[in-house]
C-alpha positions as protocol buffer text, in pm:
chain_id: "A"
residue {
  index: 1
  type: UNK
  ca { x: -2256 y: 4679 z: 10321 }
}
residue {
  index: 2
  type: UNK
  ca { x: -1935 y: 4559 z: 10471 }
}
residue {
  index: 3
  type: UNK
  ca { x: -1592 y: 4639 z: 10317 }
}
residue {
  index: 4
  type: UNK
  ca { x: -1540 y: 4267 z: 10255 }
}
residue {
  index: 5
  type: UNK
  ca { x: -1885 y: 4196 z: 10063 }
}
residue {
  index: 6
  type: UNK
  ca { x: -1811 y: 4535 z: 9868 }
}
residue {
  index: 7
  type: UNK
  ca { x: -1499 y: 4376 z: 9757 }
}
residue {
  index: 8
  type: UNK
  ca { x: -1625 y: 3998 z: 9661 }
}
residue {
  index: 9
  type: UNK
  ca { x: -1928 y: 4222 z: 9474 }
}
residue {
  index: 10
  type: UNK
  ca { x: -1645 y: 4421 z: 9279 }
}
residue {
  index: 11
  type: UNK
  ca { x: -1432 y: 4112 z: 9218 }
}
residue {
  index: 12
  type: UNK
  ca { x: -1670 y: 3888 z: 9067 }
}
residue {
  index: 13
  type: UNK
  ca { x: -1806 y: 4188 z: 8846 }
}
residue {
  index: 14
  type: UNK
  ca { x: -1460 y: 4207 z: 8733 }
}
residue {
  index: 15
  type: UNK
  ca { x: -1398 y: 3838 z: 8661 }
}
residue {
  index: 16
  type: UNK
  ca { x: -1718 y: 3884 z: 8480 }
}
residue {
  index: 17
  type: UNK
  ca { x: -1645 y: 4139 z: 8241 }
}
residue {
  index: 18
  type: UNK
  ca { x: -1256 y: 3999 z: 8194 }
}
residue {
  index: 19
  type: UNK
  ca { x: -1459 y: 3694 z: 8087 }
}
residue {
  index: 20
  type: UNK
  ca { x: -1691 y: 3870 z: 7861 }
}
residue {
  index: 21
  type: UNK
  ca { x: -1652 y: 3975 z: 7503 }
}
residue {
  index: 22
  type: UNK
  ca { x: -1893 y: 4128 z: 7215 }
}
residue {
  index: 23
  type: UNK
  ca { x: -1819 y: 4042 z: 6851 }
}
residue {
  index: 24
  type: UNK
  ca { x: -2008 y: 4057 z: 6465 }
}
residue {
  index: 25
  type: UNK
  ca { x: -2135 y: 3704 z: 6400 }
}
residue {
  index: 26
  type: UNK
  ca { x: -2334 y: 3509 z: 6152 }
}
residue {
  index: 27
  type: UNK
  ca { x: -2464 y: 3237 z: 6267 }
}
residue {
  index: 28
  type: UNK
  ca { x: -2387 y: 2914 z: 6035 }
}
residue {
  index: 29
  type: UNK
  ca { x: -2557 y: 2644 z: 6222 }
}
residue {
  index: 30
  type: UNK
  ca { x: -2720 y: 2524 z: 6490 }
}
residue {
  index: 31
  type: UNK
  ca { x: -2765 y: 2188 z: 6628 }
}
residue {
  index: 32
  type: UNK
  ca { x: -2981 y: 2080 z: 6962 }
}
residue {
  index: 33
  type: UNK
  ca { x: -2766 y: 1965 z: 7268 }
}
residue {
  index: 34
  type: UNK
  ca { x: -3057 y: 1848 z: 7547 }
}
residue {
  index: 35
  type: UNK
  ca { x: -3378 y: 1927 z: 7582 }
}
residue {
  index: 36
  type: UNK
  ca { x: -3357 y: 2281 z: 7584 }
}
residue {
  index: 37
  type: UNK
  ca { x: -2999 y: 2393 z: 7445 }
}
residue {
  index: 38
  type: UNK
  ca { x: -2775 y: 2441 z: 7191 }
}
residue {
  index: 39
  type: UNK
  ca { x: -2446 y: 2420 z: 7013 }
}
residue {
  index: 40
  type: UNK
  ca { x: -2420 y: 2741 z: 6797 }
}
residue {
  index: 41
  type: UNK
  ca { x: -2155 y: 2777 z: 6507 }
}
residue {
  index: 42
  type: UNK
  ca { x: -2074 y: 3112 z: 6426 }
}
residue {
  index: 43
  type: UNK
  ca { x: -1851 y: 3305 z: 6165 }
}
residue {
  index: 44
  type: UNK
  ca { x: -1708 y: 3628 z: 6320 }
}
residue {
  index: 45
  type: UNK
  ca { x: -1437 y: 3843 z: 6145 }
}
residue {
  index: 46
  type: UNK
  ca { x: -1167 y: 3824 z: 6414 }
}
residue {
  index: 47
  type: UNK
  ca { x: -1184 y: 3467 z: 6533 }
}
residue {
  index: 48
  type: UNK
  ca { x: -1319 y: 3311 z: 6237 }
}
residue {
  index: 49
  type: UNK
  ca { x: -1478 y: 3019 z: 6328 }
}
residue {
  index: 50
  type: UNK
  ca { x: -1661 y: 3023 z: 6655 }
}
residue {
  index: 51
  type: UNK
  ca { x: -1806 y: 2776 z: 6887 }
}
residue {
  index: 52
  type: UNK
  ca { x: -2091 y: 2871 z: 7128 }
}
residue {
  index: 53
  type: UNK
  ca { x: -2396 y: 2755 z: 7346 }
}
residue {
  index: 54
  type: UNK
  ca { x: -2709 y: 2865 z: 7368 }
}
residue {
  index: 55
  type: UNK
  ca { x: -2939 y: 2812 z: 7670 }
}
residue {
  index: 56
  type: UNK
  ca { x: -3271 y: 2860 z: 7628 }
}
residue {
  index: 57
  type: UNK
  ca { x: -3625 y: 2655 z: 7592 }
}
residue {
  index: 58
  type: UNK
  ca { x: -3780 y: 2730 z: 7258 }
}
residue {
  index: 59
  type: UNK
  ca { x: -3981 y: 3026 z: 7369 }
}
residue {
  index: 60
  type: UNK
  ca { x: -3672 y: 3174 z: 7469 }
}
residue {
  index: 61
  type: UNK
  ca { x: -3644 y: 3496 z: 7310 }
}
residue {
  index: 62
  type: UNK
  ca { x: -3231 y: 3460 z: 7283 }
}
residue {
  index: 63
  type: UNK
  ca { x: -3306 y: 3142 z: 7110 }
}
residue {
  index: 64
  type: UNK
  ca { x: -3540 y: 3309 z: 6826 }
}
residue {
  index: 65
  type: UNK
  ca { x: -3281 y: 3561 z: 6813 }
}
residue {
  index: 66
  type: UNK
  ca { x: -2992 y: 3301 z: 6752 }
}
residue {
  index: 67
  type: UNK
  ca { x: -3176 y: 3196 z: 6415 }
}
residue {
  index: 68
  type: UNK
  ca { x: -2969 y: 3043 z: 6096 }
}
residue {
  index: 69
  type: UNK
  ca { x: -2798 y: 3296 z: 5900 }
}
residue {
  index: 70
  type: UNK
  ca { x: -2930 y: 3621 z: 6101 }
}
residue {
  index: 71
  type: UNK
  ca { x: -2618 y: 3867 z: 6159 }
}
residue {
  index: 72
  type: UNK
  ca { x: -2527 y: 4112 z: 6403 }
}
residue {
  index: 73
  type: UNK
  ca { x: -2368 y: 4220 z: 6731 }
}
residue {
  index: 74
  type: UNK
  ca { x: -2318 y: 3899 z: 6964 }
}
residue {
  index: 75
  type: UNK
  ca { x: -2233 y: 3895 z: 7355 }
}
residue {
  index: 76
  type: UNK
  ca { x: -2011 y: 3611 z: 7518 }
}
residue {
  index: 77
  type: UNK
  ca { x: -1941 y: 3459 z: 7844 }
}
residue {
  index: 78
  type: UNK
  ca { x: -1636 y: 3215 z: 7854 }
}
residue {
  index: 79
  type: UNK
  ca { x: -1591 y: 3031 z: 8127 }
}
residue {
  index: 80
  type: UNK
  ca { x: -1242 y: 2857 z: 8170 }
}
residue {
  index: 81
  type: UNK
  ca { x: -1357 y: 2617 z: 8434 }
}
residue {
  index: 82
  type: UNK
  ca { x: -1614 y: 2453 z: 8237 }
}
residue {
  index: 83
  type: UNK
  ca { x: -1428 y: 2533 z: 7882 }
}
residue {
  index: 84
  type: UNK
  ca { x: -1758 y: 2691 z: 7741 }
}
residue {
  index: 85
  type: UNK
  ca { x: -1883 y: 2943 z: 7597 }
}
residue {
  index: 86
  type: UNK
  ca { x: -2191 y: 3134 z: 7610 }
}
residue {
  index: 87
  type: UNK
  ca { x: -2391 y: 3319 z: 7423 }
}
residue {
  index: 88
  type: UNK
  ca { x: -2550 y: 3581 z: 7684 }
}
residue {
  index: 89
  type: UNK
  ca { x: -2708 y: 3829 z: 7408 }
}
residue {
  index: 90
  type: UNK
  ca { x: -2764 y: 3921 z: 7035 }
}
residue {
  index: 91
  type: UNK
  ca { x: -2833 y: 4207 z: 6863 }
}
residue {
  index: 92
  type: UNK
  ca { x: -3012 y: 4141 z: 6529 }
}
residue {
  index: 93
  type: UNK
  ca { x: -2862 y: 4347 z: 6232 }
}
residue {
  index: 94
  type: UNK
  ca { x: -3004 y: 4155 z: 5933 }
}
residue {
  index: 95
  type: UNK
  ca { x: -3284 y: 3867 z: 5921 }
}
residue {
  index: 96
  type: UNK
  ca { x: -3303 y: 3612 z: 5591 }
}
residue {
  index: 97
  type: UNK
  ca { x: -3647 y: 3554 z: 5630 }
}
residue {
  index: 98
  type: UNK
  ca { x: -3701 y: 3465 z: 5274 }
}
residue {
  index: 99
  type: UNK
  ca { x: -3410 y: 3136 z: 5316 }
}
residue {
  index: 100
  type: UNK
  ca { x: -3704 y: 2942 z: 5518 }
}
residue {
  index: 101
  type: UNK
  ca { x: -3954 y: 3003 z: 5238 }
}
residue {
  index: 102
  type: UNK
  ca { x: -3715 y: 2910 z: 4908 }
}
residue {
  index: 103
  type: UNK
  ca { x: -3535 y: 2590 z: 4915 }
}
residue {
  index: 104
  type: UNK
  ca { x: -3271 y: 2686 z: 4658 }
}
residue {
  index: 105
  type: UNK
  ca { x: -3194 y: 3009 z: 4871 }
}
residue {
  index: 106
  type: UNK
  ca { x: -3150 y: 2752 z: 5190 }
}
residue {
  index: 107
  type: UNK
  ca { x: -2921 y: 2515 z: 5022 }
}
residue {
  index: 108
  type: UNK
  ca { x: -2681 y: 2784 z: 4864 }
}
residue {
  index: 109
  type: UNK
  ca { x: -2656 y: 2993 z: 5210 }
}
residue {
  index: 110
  type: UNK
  ca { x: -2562 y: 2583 z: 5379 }
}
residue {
  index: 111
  type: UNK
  ca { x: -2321 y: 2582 z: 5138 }
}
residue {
  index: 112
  type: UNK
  ca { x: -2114 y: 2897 z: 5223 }
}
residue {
  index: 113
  type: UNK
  ca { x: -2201 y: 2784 z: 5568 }
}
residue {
  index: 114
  type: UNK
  ca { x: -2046 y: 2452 z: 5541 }
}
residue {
  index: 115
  type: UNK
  ca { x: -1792 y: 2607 z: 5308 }
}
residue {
  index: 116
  type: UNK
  ca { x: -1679 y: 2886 z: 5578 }
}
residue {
  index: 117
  type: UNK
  ca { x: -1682 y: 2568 z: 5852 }
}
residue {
  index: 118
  type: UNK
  ca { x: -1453 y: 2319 z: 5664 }
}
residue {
  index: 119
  type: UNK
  ca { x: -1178 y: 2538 z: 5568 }
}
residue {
  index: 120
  type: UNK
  ca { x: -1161 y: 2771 z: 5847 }
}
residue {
  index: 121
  type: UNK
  ca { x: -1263 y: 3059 z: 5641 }
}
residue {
  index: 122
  type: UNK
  ca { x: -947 y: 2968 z: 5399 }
}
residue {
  index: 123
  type: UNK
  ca { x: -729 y: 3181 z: 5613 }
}
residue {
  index: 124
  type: UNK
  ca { x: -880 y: 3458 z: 5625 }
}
residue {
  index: 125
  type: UNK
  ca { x: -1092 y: 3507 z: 5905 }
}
residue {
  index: 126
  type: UNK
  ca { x: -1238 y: 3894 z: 5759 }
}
residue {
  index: 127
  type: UNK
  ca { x: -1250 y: 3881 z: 5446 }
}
residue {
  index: 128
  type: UNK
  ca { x: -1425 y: 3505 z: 5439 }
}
residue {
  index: 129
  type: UNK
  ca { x: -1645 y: 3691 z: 5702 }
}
residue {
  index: 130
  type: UNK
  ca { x: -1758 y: 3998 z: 5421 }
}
residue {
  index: 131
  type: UNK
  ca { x: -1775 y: 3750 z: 5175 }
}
residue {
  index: 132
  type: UNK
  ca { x: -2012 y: 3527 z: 5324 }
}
residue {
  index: 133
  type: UNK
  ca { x: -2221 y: 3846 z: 5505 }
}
residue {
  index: 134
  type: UNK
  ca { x: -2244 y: 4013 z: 5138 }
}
residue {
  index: 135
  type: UNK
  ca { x: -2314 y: 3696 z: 4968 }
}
residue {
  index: 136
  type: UNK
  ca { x: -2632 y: 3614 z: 5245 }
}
residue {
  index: 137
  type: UNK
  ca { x: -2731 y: 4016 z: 5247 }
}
residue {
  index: 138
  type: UNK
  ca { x: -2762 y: 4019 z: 4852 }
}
residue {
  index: 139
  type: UNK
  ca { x: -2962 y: 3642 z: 4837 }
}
residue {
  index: 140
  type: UNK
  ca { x: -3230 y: 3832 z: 5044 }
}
residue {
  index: 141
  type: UNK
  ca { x: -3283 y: 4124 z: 4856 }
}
residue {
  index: 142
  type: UNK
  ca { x: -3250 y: 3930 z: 4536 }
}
residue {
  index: 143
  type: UNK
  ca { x: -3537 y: 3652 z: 4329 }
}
residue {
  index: 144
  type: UNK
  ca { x: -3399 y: 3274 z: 4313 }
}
residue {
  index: 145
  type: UNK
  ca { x: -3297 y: 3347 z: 3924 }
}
residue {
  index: 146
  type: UNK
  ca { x: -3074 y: 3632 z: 4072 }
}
residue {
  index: 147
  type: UNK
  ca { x: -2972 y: 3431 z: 4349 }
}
residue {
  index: 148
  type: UNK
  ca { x: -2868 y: 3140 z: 4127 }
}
residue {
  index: 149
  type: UNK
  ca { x: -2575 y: 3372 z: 3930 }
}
residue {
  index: 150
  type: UNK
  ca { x: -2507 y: 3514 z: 4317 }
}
residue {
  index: 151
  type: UNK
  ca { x: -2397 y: 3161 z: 4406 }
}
residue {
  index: 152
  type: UNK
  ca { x: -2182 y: 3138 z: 4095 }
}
residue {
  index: 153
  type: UNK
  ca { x: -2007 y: 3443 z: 4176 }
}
residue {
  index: 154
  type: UNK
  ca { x: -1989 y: 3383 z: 4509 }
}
residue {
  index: 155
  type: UNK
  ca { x: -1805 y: 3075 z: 4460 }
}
residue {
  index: 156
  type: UNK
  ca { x: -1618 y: 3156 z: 4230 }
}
residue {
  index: 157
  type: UNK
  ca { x: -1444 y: 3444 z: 4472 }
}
residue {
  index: 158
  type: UNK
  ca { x: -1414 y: 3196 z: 4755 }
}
residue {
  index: 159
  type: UNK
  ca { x: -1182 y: 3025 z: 4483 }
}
residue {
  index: 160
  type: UNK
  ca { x: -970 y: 3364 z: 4532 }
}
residue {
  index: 161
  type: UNK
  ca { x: -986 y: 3364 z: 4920 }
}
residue {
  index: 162
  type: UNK
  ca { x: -833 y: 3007 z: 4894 }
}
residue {
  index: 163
  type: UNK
  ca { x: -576 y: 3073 z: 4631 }
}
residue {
  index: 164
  type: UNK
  ca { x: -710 y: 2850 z: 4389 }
}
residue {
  index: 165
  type: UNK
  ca { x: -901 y: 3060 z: 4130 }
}
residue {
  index: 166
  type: UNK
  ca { x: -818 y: 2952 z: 3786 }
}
residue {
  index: 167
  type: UNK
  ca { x: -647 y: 3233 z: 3537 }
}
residue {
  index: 168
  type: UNK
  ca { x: -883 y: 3354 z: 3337 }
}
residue {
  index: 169
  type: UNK
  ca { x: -679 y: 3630 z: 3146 }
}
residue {
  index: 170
  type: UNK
  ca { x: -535 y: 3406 z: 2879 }
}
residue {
  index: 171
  type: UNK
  ca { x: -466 y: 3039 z: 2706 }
}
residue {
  index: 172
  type: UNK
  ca { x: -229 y: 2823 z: 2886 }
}
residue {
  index: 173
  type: UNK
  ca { x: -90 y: 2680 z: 2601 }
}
residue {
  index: 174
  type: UNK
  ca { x: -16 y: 2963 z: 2328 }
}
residue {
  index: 175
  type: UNK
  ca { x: -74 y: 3294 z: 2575 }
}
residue {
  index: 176
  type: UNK
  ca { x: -357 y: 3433 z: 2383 }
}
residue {
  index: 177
  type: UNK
  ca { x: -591 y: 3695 z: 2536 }
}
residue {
  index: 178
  type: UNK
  ca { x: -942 y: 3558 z: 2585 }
}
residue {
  index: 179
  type: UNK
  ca { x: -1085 y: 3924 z: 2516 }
}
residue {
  index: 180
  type: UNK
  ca { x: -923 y: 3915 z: 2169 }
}
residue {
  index: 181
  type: UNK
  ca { x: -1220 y: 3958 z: 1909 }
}
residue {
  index: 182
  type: UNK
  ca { x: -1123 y: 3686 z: 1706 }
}
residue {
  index: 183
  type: UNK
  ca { x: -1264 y: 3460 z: 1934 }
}
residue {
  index: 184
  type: UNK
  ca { x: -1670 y: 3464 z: 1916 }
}
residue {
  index: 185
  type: UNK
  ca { x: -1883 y: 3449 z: 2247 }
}
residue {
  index: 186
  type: UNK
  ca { x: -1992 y: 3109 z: 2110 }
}
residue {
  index: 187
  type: UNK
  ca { x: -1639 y: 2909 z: 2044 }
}
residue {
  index: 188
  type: UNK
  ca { x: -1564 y: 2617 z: 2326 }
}
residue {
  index: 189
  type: UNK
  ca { x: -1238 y: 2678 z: 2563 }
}
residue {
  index: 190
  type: UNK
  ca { x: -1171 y: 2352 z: 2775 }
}
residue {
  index: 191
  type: UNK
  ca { x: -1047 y: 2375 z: 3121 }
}
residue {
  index: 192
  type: UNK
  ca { x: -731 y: 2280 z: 3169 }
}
residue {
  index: 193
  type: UNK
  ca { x: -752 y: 2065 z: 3553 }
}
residue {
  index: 194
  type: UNK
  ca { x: -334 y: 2073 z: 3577 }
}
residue {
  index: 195
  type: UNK
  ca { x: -267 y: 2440 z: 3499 }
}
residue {
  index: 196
  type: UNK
  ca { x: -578 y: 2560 z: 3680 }
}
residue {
  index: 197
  type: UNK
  ca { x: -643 y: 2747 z: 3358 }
}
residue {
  index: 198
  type: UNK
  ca { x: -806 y: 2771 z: 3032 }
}
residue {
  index: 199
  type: UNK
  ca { x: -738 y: 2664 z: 2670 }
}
residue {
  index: 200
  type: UNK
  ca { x: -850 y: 2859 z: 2410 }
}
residue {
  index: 201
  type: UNK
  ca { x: -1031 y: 2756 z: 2112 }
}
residue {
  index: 202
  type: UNK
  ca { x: -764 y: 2729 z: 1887 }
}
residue {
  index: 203
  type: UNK
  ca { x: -590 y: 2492 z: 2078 }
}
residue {
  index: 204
  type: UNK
  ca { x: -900 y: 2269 z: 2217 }
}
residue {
  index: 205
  type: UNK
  ca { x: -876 y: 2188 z: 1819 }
}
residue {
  index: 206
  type: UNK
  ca { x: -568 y: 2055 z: 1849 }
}
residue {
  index: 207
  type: UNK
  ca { x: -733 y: 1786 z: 2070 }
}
residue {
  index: 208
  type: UNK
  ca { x: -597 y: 1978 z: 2421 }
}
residue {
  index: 209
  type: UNK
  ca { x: -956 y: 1857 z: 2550 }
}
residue {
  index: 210
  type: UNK
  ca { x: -1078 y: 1824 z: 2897 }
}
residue {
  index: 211
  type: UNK
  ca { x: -1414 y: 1731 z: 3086 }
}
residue {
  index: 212
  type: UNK
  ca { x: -1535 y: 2053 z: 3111 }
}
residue {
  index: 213
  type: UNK
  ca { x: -1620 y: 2275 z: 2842 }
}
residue {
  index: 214
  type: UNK
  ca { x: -1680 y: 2633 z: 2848 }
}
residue {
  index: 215
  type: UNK
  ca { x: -1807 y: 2894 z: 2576 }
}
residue {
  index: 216
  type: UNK
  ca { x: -1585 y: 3194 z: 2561 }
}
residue {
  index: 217
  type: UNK
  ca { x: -1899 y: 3406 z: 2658 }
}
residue {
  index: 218
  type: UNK
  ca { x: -1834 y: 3203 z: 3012 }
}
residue {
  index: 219
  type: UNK
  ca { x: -1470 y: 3263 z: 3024 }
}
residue {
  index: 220
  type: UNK
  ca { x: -1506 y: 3611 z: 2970 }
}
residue {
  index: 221
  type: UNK
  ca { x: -1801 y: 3622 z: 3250 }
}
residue {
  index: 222
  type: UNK
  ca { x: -1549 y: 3436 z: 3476 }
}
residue {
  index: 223
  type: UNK
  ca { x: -1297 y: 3765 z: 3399 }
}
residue {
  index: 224
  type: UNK
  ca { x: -1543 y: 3998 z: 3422 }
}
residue {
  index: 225
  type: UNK
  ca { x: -1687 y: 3889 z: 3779 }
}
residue {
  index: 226
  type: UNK
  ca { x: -1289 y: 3857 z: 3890 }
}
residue {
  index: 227
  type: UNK
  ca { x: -1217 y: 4224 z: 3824 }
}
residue {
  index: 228
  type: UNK
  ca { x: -1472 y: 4428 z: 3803 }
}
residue {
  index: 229
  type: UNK
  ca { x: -1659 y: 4552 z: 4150 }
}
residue {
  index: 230
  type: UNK
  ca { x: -1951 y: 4290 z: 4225 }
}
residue {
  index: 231
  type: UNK
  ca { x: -2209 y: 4600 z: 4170 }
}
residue {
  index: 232
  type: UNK
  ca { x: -2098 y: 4600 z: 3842 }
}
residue {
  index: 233
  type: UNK
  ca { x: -2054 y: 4208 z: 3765 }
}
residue {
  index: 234
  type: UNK
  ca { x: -2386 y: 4165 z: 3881 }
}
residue {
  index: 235
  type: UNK
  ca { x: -2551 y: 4378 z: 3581 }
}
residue {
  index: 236
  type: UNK
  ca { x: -2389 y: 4105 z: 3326 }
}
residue {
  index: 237
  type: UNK
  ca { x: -2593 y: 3819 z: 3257 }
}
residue {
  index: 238
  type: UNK
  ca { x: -2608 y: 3521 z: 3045 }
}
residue {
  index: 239
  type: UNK
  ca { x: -2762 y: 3238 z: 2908 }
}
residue {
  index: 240
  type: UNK
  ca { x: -2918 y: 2906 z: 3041 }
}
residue {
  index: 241
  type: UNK
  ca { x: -2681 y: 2725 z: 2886 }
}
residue {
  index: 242
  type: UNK
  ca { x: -2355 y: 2938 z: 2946 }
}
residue {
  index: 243
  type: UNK
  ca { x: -2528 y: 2833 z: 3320 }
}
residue {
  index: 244
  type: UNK
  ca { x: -2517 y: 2514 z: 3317 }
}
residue {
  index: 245
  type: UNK
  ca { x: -2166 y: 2533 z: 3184 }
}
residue {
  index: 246
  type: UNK
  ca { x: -2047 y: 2710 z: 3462 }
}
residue {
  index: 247
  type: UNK
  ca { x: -2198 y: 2568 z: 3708 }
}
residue {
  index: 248
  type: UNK
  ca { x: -2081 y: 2247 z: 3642 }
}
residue {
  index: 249
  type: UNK
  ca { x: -1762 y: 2377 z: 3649 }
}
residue {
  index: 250
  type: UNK
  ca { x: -1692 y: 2602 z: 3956 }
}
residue {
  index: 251
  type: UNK
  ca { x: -1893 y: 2284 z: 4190 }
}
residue {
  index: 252
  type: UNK
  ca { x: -1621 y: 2074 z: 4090 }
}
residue {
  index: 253
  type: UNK
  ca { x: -1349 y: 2344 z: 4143 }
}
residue {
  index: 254
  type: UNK
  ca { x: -1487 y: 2419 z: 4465 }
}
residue {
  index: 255
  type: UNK
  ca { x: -1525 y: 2057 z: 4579 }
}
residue {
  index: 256
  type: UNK
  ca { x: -1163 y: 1981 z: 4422 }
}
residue {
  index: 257
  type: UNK
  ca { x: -1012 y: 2308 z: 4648 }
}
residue {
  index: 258
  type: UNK
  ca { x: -1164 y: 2168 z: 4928 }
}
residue {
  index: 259
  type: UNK
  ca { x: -1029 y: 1795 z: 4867 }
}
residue {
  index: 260
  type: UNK
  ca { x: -1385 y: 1615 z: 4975 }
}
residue {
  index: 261
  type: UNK
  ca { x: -1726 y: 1596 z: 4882 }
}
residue {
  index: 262
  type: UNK
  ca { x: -1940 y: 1898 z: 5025 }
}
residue {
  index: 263
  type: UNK
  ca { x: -2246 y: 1724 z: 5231 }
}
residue {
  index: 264
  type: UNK
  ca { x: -2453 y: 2060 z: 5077 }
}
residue {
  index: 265
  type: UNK
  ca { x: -2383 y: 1975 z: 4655 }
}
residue {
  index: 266
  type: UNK
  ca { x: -2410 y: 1608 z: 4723 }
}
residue {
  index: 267
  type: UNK
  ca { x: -2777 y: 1641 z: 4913 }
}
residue {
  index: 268
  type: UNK
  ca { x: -2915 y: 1935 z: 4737 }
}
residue {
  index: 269
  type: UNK
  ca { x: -2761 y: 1891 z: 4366 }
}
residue {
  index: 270
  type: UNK
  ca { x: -3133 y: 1880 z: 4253 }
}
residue {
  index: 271
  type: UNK
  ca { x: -3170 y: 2207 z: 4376 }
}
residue {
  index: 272
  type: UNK
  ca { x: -2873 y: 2437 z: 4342 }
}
């Protein structure tokens, strides 16, 4: 082999690997581009939001790798020329094989998809990466009743990642602590949509009312899941209605921080 071909071999190896990078991923969606390729959305905990393609006929085995929601170690090629990126391998780390056979666990991991996609991980490319990973790892090893709290609390700490958590600690009207044992789990607190916050008992008599009422049981969950470790919060549980309550609630938080109408709440309301 001739100096000169040694040196073109060398070169273009080199442009290739200056034009390659590996990353963690989690792929959040996928949508068809051709006959036989793809547009790949992925959440990664350096670049946040990442936008890929995947070649590959459906008995591709890249392409059954690249599956919603699996995670793991992902290999690019970027090409300037062409402004593209490629997906050129994928290492599998954890499968969701249980999403594809429980509808409520597909719509709540779409949600943190979507969720992760319109606000550009709030920020905070890593830690909206471990949030969503831990959120999607614990659905799978978890039955839809768990699951169905796991959204809650999940949502509810995506609040935090985008600043917008509401205080939980104590009333925003007279200061009083919601732990305080004069108030019983089953007294109503209203939330309080201009101070992001709650009102206590005593002063939702005094007509400080709002659309959303919570039992005290639920405000103290709220606290609990904000500050203790989430293998501890997830030991607490409560009741269907206390639920209900709450769930009502944090969709329309979540919705409000997001200033739109999430595509996953509106379609799958029924179901989540």
């Amino acid at each position: 082999m001739s100096m000169e071909i040694a040196n073109s071999f060398y070169n273009a190896y080199n442009q290739y690997m200056t034009r390659s990078f590996q990353c963690q991923a989690i792929v959040l969606s996928i949508k068809e581009c051709g006959e036989n390729n793809s547009n790949v959305t992925l959440l990664t905990p350096e670049q946040g939001i990442l936008y890929a393609t995947l070649y590959g006929g459906p008995k591709s085995r890249l392409r059954s790798l690249v599956s919603l929601w699996n995670c793991g170690n992902i290999w690019f090629y970027e090409n300037p020329e062409k402004s593209q990126t490629k997906i050129t391998d994928f290492e599998v780390k954890s499968f969701h094989n249980s999403f594809g056979e429980n509808l409520f666990k597909m719509y709540a991991a779409s949600l943190a998809s979507e969720l992760a996609i319109k606000t550009r991980c709030g920020g905070s490319n890593g830690e909206c990466f471990t949030l969503v990973k831990g959120f999607l790892d614990g659905m799978e090893l978890c039955n839809e009743e768990q699951s169905r709290l796991g959204l809650l609390r999940f949502l509810w700490r995506f609040l935090e990642l985008l600043g917008l958590m509401p205080d939980v600690h104590c009333c925003c009207h007279c200061g009083k602590e919601f732990t305080n044992i004069s108030f019983a789990d089953e007294m109503i607190s209203h939330y309080n949509n201009i101070e992001n916050s709650f009102i206590c008992p005593e002063c939702t008599a005094e007509n400080h009312k709002s659309d959303f009422s919570v039992s005290i049981k639920g405000v103290r969950y709220l606290a609990a899941i904000t500050f203790l470790k989430p293998s501890e919060s997830r030991k607490i549980q409560i009741d269907k209605n206390c639920y209900e309550q709450l769930k009502q609630l944090i969709f329309f938080l979540i919705e409000n921080a997001v200033s739109q109408k999430l595509n996953t709440i509106e379609t799958g309301l029924g179901i989540l």
